[in-house]
XYZ file of C-alpha atoms in Angstrom:
308
model
C 5.349 108.698 -7.578
C 6.595 110.082 -11.045
C 6.705 113.737 -11.719
C 4.317 115.095 -14.415
C 6.032 116.189 -17.531
C 5.220 119.569 -18.958
C 2.262 119.614 -21.226
C 2.994 119.808 -24.974
C 1.225 123.186 -25.139
C 3.837 124.853 -22.811
C 6.185 127.397 -23.891
C 8.823 124.927 -24.855
C 6.533 123.348 -27.627
C 5.656 126.823 -28.932
C 9.285 127.776 -29.701
C 9.021 131.501 -28.796
C 11.947 132.316 -31.230
C 11.744 129.671 -33.892
C 14.178 126.810 -34.421
C 17.478 128.441 -35.720
C 18.542 131.719 -34.235
C 21.996 133.192 -35.382
C 24.032 135.350 -33.215
C 24.845 137.899 -35.749
C 28.096 139.735 -35.866
C 28.106 143.427 -36.133
C 29.632 144.853 -39.378
C 31.938 147.654 -39.256
C 33.601 149.717 -41.926
C 37.338 149.441 -42.752
C 38.074 152.031 -40.154
C 35.957 150.401 -37.351
C 32.647 152.590 -37.654
C 29.322 150.767 -37.326
C 28.061 149.684 -40.804
C 24.368 149.923 -40.543
C 23.915 149.361 -44.440
C 26.041 146.269 -44.115
C 23.990 145.158 -40.948
C 20.753 145.335 -42.890
C 22.440 143.309 -45.849
C 23.793 140.769 -43.524
C 20.458 140.281 -41.776
C 18.638 139.635 -45.029
C 21.300 137.088 -45.972
C 20.911 135.286 -42.627
C 17.141 135.192 -43.042
C 16.632 134.720 -46.653
C 19.710 132.521 -47.412
C 20.474 130.742 -44.189
C 16.997 130.232 -42.938
C 17.371 131.969 -39.501
C 14.158 132.258 -37.677
C 15.561 134.928 -35.517
C 18.630 137.034 -35.236
C 20.352 137.688 -31.953
C 22.134 141.224 -32.100
C 24.380 142.918 -29.639
C 25.419 139.574 -28.241
C 29.141 138.428 -27.552
C 29.440 137.378 -31.274
C 28.053 141.009 -31.968
C 31.044 142.412 -30.079
C 28.757 143.903 -27.515
C 31.577 144.594 -25.026
C 32.954 147.226 -27.459
C 29.847 148.788 -28.783
C 28.224 151.784 -27.159
C 24.630 151.874 -25.942
C 23.778 154.280 -28.749
C 25.373 152.007 -31.372
C 23.429 149.017 -29.884
C 20.078 150.913 -30.265
C 20.751 151.927 -33.785
C 21.777 148.420 -34.723
C 18.520 146.954 -33.364
C 16.387 149.556 -35.198
C 18.259 148.723 -38.477
C 17.847 144.975 -38.107
C 14.305 145.185 -37.153
C 13.495 147.367 -40.207
C 15.555 144.998 -42.596
C 13.937 141.688 -41.619
C 10.366 142.967 -41.141
C 7.983 140.226 -40.172
C 10.203 137.374 -41.663
C 12.222 136.897 -38.484
C 12.343 138.016 -34.896
C 15.070 140.039 -33.447
C 16.423 139.181 -30.001
C 18.502 141.845 -28.373
C 21.458 140.999 -26.072
C 21.221 143.369 -23.089
C 23.033 141.436 -20.409
C 25.712 143.142 -18.217
C 27.007 142.651 -14.714
C 25.177 145.663 -13.746
C 21.391 145.094 -13.032
C 20.648 148.835 -13.388
C 22.521 149.010 -16.714
C 20.837 145.814 -18.029
C 17.434 147.232 -17.195
C 18.377 150.460 -19.213
C 19.542 148.428 -22.131
C 16.328 146.259 -22.005
C 14.286 149.534 -22.106
C 16.104 150.835 -25.082
C 15.730 147.583 -26.992
C 12.159 147.439 -26.311
C 11.741 151.022 -27.811
C 13.791 150.017 -30.705
C 11.401 147.312 -31.690
C 13.230 144.059 -30.516
C 11.007 141.156 -30.104
C 12.788 139.527 -27.197
C 15.940 139.931 -24.825
C 18.928 137.700 -24.235
C 20.160 138.345 -20.605
C 23.541 136.720 -19.807
C 24.577 135.696 -16.389
C 26.273 138.676 -14.788
C 30.009 138.017 -15.359
C 33.156 138.437 -13.497
C 31.398 139.366 -10.115
C 30.205 135.851 -9.628
C 26.950 136.566 -7.807
C 25.389 133.734 -5.670
C 22.257 131.990 -6.864
C 20.112 134.561 -4.758
C 21.804 137.259 -6.718
C 21.076 135.661 -10.094
C 17.324 135.368 -9.010
C 17.201 139.057 -8.092
C 19.007 140.040 -11.263
C 17.038 138.195 -13.803
C 13.725 138.789 -11.960
C 14.301 142.538 -11.884
C 14.979 142.749 -15.633
C 11.814 140.647 -16.374
C 9.847 142.857 -14.139
C 11.098 146.063 -15.900
C 10.399 144.893 -19.343
C 7.419 143.960 -21.475
C 9.393 141.554 -23.700
C 10.005 138.027 -23.324
C 13.467 137.068 -21.906
C 15.952 134.340 -22.908
C 18.445 133.663 -19.921
C 21.968 133.010 -21.268
C 23.757 130.241 -19.085
C 27.417 130.208 -20.018
C 29.544 129.464 -16.826
C 32.780 129.199 -18.643
C 32.563 132.960 -19.451
C 30.472 134.207 -16.875
C 32.160 132.413 -13.995
C 29.047 130.996 -12.411
C 26.225 128.824 -13.701
C 22.429 129.084 -13.282
C 21.798 126.208 -11.225
C 18.759 123.812 -11.932
C 16.677 124.874 -9.037
C 17.273 128.550 -9.862
C 16.119 127.804 -13.378
C 13.129 126.047 -12.136
C 12.186 128.931 -9.959
C 12.882 131.646 -12.661
C 10.578 129.586 -14.974
C 7.583 130.691 -12.863
C 8.018 134.237 -14.218
C 5.723 134.812 -17.111
C 8.305 136.714 -19.146
C 11.165 134.347 -18.741
C 10.426 131.952 -21.510
C 13.744 130.404 -22.848
C 17.409 129.644 -22.069
C 20.446 129.826 -24.381
C 22.237 126.926 -22.815
C 25.893 127.023 -23.273
C 26.591 124.987 -19.988
C 27.604 121.940 -21.818
C 25.786 119.609 -19.121
C 23.203 117.697 -20.926
C 22.154 116.056 -17.482
C 21.301 119.632 -16.123
C 19.424 120.384 -19.374
C 17.450 117.160 -19.012
C 16.335 118.122 -15.546
C 15.246 121.595 -16.404
C 13.345 120.750 -19.715
C 11.509 117.841 -17.722
C 10.391 120.145 -15.078
C 9.576 123.466 -16.750
C 8.141 124.979 -19.842
C 11.325 126.831 -20.694
C 12.326 126.639 -24.360
C 16.022 125.523 -24.346
C 18.198 126.631 -27.333
C 21.470 125.036 -27.560
C 24.384 127.448 -27.277
C 27.171 125.064 -28.484
C 27.047 124.396 -32.101
C 28.503 120.802 -31.837
C 25.874 119.838 -29.240
C 22.782 120.733 -31.148
C 21.569 117.209 -31.877
C 22.339 115.797 -28.549
C 20.633 118.724 -26.915
C 17.423 118.095 -29.022
C 17.476 114.561 -27.747
C 17.009 115.769 -24.161
C 14.355 118.479 -24.848
C 16.025 121.420 -26.356
C 13.994 123.067 -29.236
C 16.605 124.749 -31.357
C 19.965 126.676 -31.446
C 21.510 130.104 -30.959
C 24.388 129.610 -33.353
C 27.548 131.013 -34.452
C 28.395 128.593 -37.376
C 24.910 129.258 -38.633
C 26.275 132.214 -40.602
C 27.209 129.459 -42.969
C 25.452 126.288 -41.633
C 22.008 127.798 -40.908
C 20.125 126.189 -43.787
C 21.504 122.600 -43.241
C 21.084 123.057 -39.542
C 17.269 123.757 -40.103
C 17.305 120.415 -42.174
C 18.835 118.538 -39.303
C 16.362 119.826 -36.671
C 13.313 119.212 -38.843
C 14.733 115.735 -39.673
C 15.115 114.984 -35.940
C 11.513 116.263 -35.265
C 10.262 114.060 -37.974
C 11.829 111.023 -36.476
C 14.232 110.604 -39.268
C 17.203 110.210 -36.907
C 19.500 108.777 -39.582
C 19.172 111.881 -41.747
C 19.666 114.159 -38.703
C 22.881 112.097 -37.533
C 24.232 112.296 -41.101
C 23.767 116.073 -41.193
C 25.227 116.371 -37.688
C 28.320 114.473 -38.744
C 28.639 116.253 -42.059
C 28.444 119.801 -40.326
C 30.569 118.873 -37.304
C 33.857 120.195 -38.870
C 32.467 123.686 -39.111
C 30.380 123.353 -35.890
C 33.604 122.845 -33.992
C 36.065 124.618 -36.544
C 34.453 128.085 -36.139
C 35.703 128.107 -32.542
C 39.327 127.361 -33.385
C 39.824 130.933 -32.161
C 37.173 133.374 -30.708
C 34.092 132.913 -32.934
C 33.486 136.190 -34.314
C 37.075 136.423 -35.641
C 36.458 133.454 -37.965
C 32.745 134.381 -38.849
C 33.935 137.883 -39.895
C 36.972 136.379 -41.959
C 34.466 133.791 -43.563
C 31.807 136.558 -44.233
C 34.442 138.595 -45.950
C 35.673 135.690 -48.108
C 31.998 135.504 -49.276
C 31.787 139.240 -50.076
C 29.336 139.907 -47.431
C 29.456 142.743 -44.839
C 31.661 142.109 -41.769
C 34.682 144.286 -41.650
C 37.267 144.108 -38.970
C 36.921 143.164 -35.215
C 37.434 145.827 -32.622
C 40.229 145.457 -30.071
C 41.001 143.635 -27.985
C 40.038 141.035 -30.618
C 42.438 140.615 -33.680
C 41.446 139.767 -37.234
C 42.023 136.417 -38.485
C 45.447 135.434 -39.917
C 45.960 133.885 -43.428
C 46.605 130.499 -41.801
C 43.432 130.751 -39.806
C 41.395 131.692 -42.963
C 42.999 128.883 -44.735
C 41.942 126.530 -42.012
C 38.437 127.763 -42.029
C 38.242 127.043 -45.743
C 39.385 123.556 -45.014
C 36.717 123.179 -42.325
C 34.034 124.478 -44.619
C 35.136 121.997 -47.385
C 35.070 119.194 -44.821
C 31.422 120.202 -43.985
C 30.382 120.279 -47.689
C 30.347 124.103 -47.892
C 32.169 126.430 -50.185
C 34.260 129.446 -48.864
C 35.594 131.273 -51.962
C 39.319 131.972 -52.368
């Protein structure tokens, strides 16, 4: 007996947050103060020039471990106002404290966010029953759709397939940012649920599409967003040769942006382009001259220009 596949009208087919989501960095001034004017300008660039359908703010790439709750709320309000109805704003609210996560979810909802990104509680390594309790509690407490963030190499624990299948039964749990790098697990969940899977590892976007994912939450998409849109649309149109050619062309930057912690190189690249970024906050450190030179080489290999 074969298992019935999800109907095309399910949440996965609807793409609750579009195809290309960019995990936006948080701009700071030279002295490390939150740069809200810069955030508005960067948000417009990512939507208008890079084709982002949605922006994820206050994620790890947004240096959420080092921004205050008040800064997070101000950033959401600023980005929502900047992009208007041209893109959705998904707020990262995940912590390893369920109570604090619920508080951040409430703040994000009041600030106008369109959805929530909730990472697996990190460091404490809860069992699967604890993950069920955590994610369900956040979903119950909020009126916004949730995207779960499955990233075991940072969190220390994976959201197992059967846990994801059970969580998919909750009406507000609609998507997954999938950074597990296990396409077999992705295949099983996308075949059994209506969850919209967004690839969380830039080099794996095309393979992930082939097993049921619907888009990406990207880091390199600060620079590759428009061409990544082309790649996804080509794949959806059945033009696999074009999709593969674009994947291969962008691969140097899909991988190169992670030669060190992603936000470090994104901020270096944005600064080189004259866009708002500023320094990173400790314990991160800014890119070295050699790292910036390598980033320029990776951009050139991907057919993209990064000014000297």
